[in-house]
Amino acid sequence: MTAAPTMRRTLAAGLALAALGAGLGSPPADAGAGRKRTGLPCDVRKDGRKLGTTFVTSLTVIRLTCAQGKRVVKAYHACRRATGGVKGTCRAQVRGFRCTERRRRIPRQFAATATCKSGARLVRFSYTQVT
């Protein structure tokens, strides 16, 4: 009859270790929230020259897909070019997003970073435009 208490203790110890192991191996509950804040980087190596400017060098999206982000980038550049050509700026909403831009000028071109926001959704991209 001494085997039953030993078996119960062994079973209890095994369950405790399994619960501890499950807690250590799983990410914290807010791990996904950090990714939403920092954003999802999108691959623009193939599409960088097809998004409405000379080169789109980076694209990060929050709370939307990369394909949706690329559509916002394309619409932004169409708006920018419609209001001043290659040196133009876009002050209108594009696809429901309000955009801001910071430019750094270098001879015969400029590099810019734009941020487009719509509520909690965000599209951030960098591009180079030859003028």
PDB file of C-alpha atoms in Angstrom:
ATOM      1  CA  MET A   1       0.000   0.000   0.000  1.00  0.00           C
ATOM      2  CA  THR A   2       2.966   2.348   0.109  1.00  0.00           C
ATOM      3  CA  ALA A   3       3.174   2.423  -3.685  1.00  0.00           C
ATOM      4  CA  ALA A   4      -0.018   4.486  -4.075  1.00  0.00           C
ATOM      5  CA  PRO A   5       1.204   7.580  -2.153  1.00  0.00           C
ATOM      6  CA  THR A   6       4.550   7.421  -3.977  1.00  0.00           C
ATOM      7  CA  MET A   7       2.747   7.166  -7.328  1.00  0.00           C
ATOM      8  CA  ARG A   8       0.595  10.191  -6.467  1.00  0.00           C
ATOM      9  CA  ARG A   9       3.625  12.245  -5.486  1.00  0.00           C
ATOM     10  CA  THR A  10       5.413  11.279  -8.697  1.00  0.00           C
ATOM     11  CA  LEU A  11       2.351  12.153 -10.769  1.00  0.00           C
ATOM     12  CA  ALA A  12       1.950  15.487  -8.955  1.00  0.00           C
ATOM     13  CA  ALA A  13       5.630  16.326  -9.464  1.00  0.00           C
ATOM     14  CA  GLY A  14       5.386  15.432 -13.161  1.00  0.00           C
ATOM     15  CA  LEU A  15       2.323  17.651 -13.621  1.00  0.00           C
ATOM     16  CA  ALA A  16       4.042  20.527 -11.807  1.00  0.00           C
ATOM     17  CA  LEU A  17       7.101  20.243 -14.055  1.00  0.00           C
ATOM     18  CA  ALA A  18       4.917  20.077 -17.171  1.00  0.00           C
ATOM     19  CA  ALA A  19       3.058  23.230 -16.105  1.00  0.00           C
ATOM     20  CA  LEU A  20       6.336  24.993 -15.354  1.00  0.00           C
ATOM     21  CA  GLY A  21       7.800  23.949 -18.704  1.00  0.00           C
ATOM     22  CA  ALA A  22       4.716  25.145 -20.561  1.00  0.00           C
ATOM     23  CA  GLY A  23       4.981  28.542 -18.873  1.00  0.00           C
ATOM     24  CA  LEU A  24       8.665  28.944 -19.725  1.00  0.00           C
ATOM     25  CA  GLY A  25       8.298  27.918 -23.357  1.00  0.00           C
ATOM     26  CA  SER A  26       5.380  30.169 -24.254  1.00  0.00           C
ATOM     27  CA  PRO A  27       5.765  33.870 -25.092  1.00  0.00           C
ATOM     28  CA  PRO A  28       4.295  36.472 -22.774  1.00  0.00           C
ATOM     29  CA  ALA A  29       0.674  37.419 -23.387  1.00  0.00           C
ATOM     30  CA  ASP A  30       1.642  40.838 -24.765  1.00  0.00           C
ATOM     31  CA  ALA A  31       4.365  39.595 -27.154  1.00  0.00           C
ATOM     32  CA  GLY A  32       2.104  40.165 -30.162  1.00  0.00           C
ATOM     33  CA  ALA A  33       1.361  43.688 -28.987  1.00  0.00           C
ATOM     34  CA  GLY A  34       5.030  44.640 -29.328  1.00  0.00           C
ATOM     35  CA  ARG A  35       5.042  43.574 -32.949  1.00  0.00           C
ATOM     36  CA  LYS A  36       1.969  45.717 -33.608  1.00  0.00           C
ATOM     37  CA  ARG A  37       3.733  48.749 -32.152  1.00  0.00           C
ATOM     38  CA  THR A  38       7.018  48.255 -33.980  1.00  0.00           C
ATOM     39  CA  GLY A  39       5.449  47.169 -37.239  1.00  0.00           C
ATOM     40  CA  LEU A  40       5.841  44.479 -39.813  1.00  0.00           C
ATOM     41  CA  PRO A  41       8.639  45.082 -42.328  1.00  0.00           C
ATOM     42  CA  CYS A  42       7.634  44.375 -45.920  1.00  0.00           C
ATOM     43  CA  ASP A  43       9.892  43.134 -48.689  1.00  0.00           C
ATOM     44  CA  VAL A  44      10.131  45.799 -51.419  1.00  0.00           C
ATOM     45  CA  ARG A  45      13.151  44.432 -53.285  1.00  0.00           C
ATOM     46  CA  LYS A  46      11.021  43.297 -56.249  1.00  0.00           C
ATOM     47  CA  ASP A  47       8.494  46.145 -56.134  1.00  0.00           C
ATOM     48  CA  GLY A  48      10.684  49.091 -55.100  1.00  0.00           C
ATOM     49  CA  ARG A  49      10.732  50.608 -58.590  1.00  0.00           C
ATOM     50  CA  LYS A  50       7.034  49.938 -59.316  1.00  0.00           C
ATOM     51  CA  LEU A  51       5.514  51.896 -56.449  1.00  0.00           C
ATOM     52  CA  GLY A  52       5.414  55.320 -58.106  1.00  0.00           C
ATOM     53  CA  THR A  53       8.847  56.763 -57.378  1.00  0.00           C
ATOM     54  CA  THR A  54      12.443  56.109 -58.398  1.00  0.00           C
ATOM     55  CA  PHE A  55      13.066  53.661 -55.507  1.00  0.00           C
ATOM     56  CA  VAL A  56      11.074  52.682 -52.436  1.00  0.00           C
ATOM     57  CA  THR A  57      13.793  51.463 -50.088  1.00  0.00           C
ATOM     58  CA  SER A  58      11.771  50.349 -47.058  1.00  0.00           C
ATOM     59  CA  LEU A  59       8.172  49.756 -46.040  1.00  0.00           C
ATOM     60  CA  THR A  60       6.743  48.993 -42.610  1.00  0.00           C
ATOM     61  CA  VAL A  61       3.053  48.483 -41.830  1.00  0.00           C
ATOM     62  CA  ILE A  62       1.067  48.290 -38.603  1.00  0.00           C
ATOM     63  CA  ARG A  63      -2.401  46.699 -38.490  1.00  0.00           C
ATOM     64  CA  LEU A  64      -2.622  46.064 -42.244  1.00  0.00           C
ATOM     65  CA  THR A  65      -1.015  43.776 -44.808  1.00  0.00           C
ATOM     66  CA  CYS A  66       2.039  44.537 -46.908  1.00  0.00           C
ATOM     67  CA  ALA A  67      -0.130  44.495 -50.055  1.00  0.00           C
ATOM     68  CA  GLN A  68      -2.412  47.150 -48.525  1.00  0.00           C
ATOM     69  CA  GLY A  69       0.636  49.177 -47.506  1.00  0.00           C
ATOM     70  CA  LYS A  70       1.999  49.050 -51.059  1.00  0.00           C
ATOM     71  CA  ARG A  71      -1.333  50.349 -52.373  1.00  0.00           C
ATOM     72  CA  VAL A  72      -1.116  53.300 -49.960  1.00  0.00           C
ATOM     73  CA  VAL A  73       2.459  54.036 -51.114  1.00  0.00           C
ATOM     74  CA  LYS A  74       1.393  53.950 -54.764  1.00  0.00           C
ATOM     75  CA  ALA A  75      -1.577  56.254 -54.111  1.00  0.00           C
ATOM     76  CA  TYR A  76       0.632  58.656 -52.145  1.00  0.00           C
ATOM     77  CA  HIS A  77       3.123  58.961 -55.005  1.00  0.00           C
ATOM     78  CA  ALA A  78       0.321  59.431 -57.550  1.00  0.00           C
ATOM     79  CA  CYS A  79      -1.020  62.288 -55.399  1.00  0.00           C
ATOM     80  CA  ARG A  80       2.469  63.763 -54.974  1.00  0.00           C
ATOM     81  CA  ARG A  81       3.184  63.740 -58.698  1.00  0.00           C
ATOM     82  CA  ALA A  82      -0.266  65.171 -59.516  1.00  0.00           C
ATOM     83  CA  THR A  83       0.496  68.197 -57.334  1.00  0.00           C
ATOM     84  CA  GLY A  84       3.924  69.283 -58.563  1.00  0.00           C
ATOM     85  CA  GLY A  85       5.549  66.502 -60.552  1.00  0.00           C
ATOM     86  CA  VAL A  86       8.540  64.637 -59.159  1.00  0.00           C
ATOM     87  CA  LYS A  87       9.232  67.424 -56.631  1.00  0.00           C
ATOM     88  CA  GLY A  88       5.570  67.650 -55.547  1.00  0.00           C
ATOM     89  CA  THR A  89       4.087  66.983 -52.139  1.00  0.00           C
ATOM     90  CA  CYS A  90       0.741  65.420 -51.261  1.00  0.00           C
ATOM     91  CA  ARG A  91      -1.468  67.233 -48.770  1.00  0.00           C
ATOM     92  CA  ALA A  92      -4.662  65.260 -49.431  1.00  0.00           C
ATOM     93  CA  GLN A  93      -5.779  61.993 -47.834  1.00  0.00           C
ATOM     94  CA  VAL A  94      -4.870  58.893 -49.825  1.00  0.00           C
ATOM     95  CA  ARG A  95      -6.952  55.742 -49.377  1.00  0.00           C
ATOM     96  CA  GLY A  96      -8.179  57.141 -46.044  1.00  0.00           C
ATOM     97  CA  PHE A  97      -4.662  57.872 -44.716  1.00  0.00           C
ATOM     98  CA  ARG A  98      -3.212  61.265 -43.756  1.00  0.00           C
ATOM     99  CA  CYS A  99       0.496  61.424 -44.676  1.00  0.00           C
ATOM    100  CA  THR A 100       3.499  63.474 -43.567  1.00  0.00           C
ATOM    101  CA  GLU A 101       6.957  63.502 -45.118  1.00  0.00           C
ATOM    102  CA  ARG A 102      10.534  64.471 -44.239  1.00  0.00           C
ATOM    103  CA  ARG A 103      13.005  65.070 -47.072  1.00  0.00           C
ATOM    104  CA  ARG A 104      16.784  65.152 -47.234  1.00  0.00           C
ATOM    105  CA  ARG A 105      18.158  66.800 -50.364  1.00  0.00           C
ATOM    106  CA  ILE A 106      21.245  65.672 -52.226  1.00  0.00           C
ATOM    107  CA  PRO A 107      22.318  66.868 -55.704  1.00  0.00           C
ATOM    108  CA  ARG A 108      19.792  65.899 -58.416  1.00  0.00           C
ATOM    109  CA  GLN A 109      17.695  63.782 -56.062  1.00  0.00           C
ATOM    110  CA  PHE A 110      16.199  63.624 -52.598  1.00  0.00           C
ATOM    111  CA  ALA A 111      15.604  60.926 -50.052  1.00  0.00           C
ATOM    112  CA  ALA A 112      12.441  61.013 -47.960  1.00  0.00           C
ATOM    113  CA  THR A 113      10.637  59.179 -45.210  1.00  0.00           C
ATOM    114  CA  ALA A 114       6.833  59.314 -45.186  1.00  0.00           C
ATOM    115  CA  THR A 115       4.379  58.210 -42.531  1.00  0.00           C
ATOM    116  CA  CYS A 116       0.714  57.646 -43.357  1.00  0.00           C
ATOM    117  CA  LYS A 117      -1.793  57.131 -40.516  1.00  0.00           C
ATOM    118  CA  SER A 118      -5.429  56.150 -40.345  1.00  0.00           C
ATOM    119  CA  GLY A 119      -6.548  55.468 -36.784  1.00  0.00           C
ATOM    120  CA  ALA A 120      -4.381  52.653 -35.423  1.00  0.00           C
ATOM    121  CA  ARG A 121      -3.195  51.686 -38.919  1.00  0.00           C
ATOM    122  CA  LEU A 122       0.171  53.011 -40.052  1.00  0.00           C
ATOM    123  CA  VAL A 123       2.311  52.842 -43.192  1.00  0.00           C
ATOM    124  CA  ARG A 124       5.902  54.077 -42.943  1.00  0.00           C
ATOM    125  CA  PHE A 125       8.171  54.061 -45.981  1.00  0.00           C
ATOM    126  CA  SER A 126      11.409  55.538 -47.294  1.00  0.00           C
ATOM    127  CA  TYR A 127      12.057  56.432 -50.886  1.00  0.00           C
ATOM    128  CA  THR A 128      14.533  58.114 -53.202  1.00  0.00           C
ATOM    129  CA  GLN A 129      13.387  60.383 -56.027  1.00  0.00           C
ATOM    130  CA  VAL A 130      15.658  61.492 -58.871  1.00  0.00           C
ATOM    131  CA  THR A 131      14.692  65.043 -59.872  1.00  0.00           C
TER     132      THR A 131
END
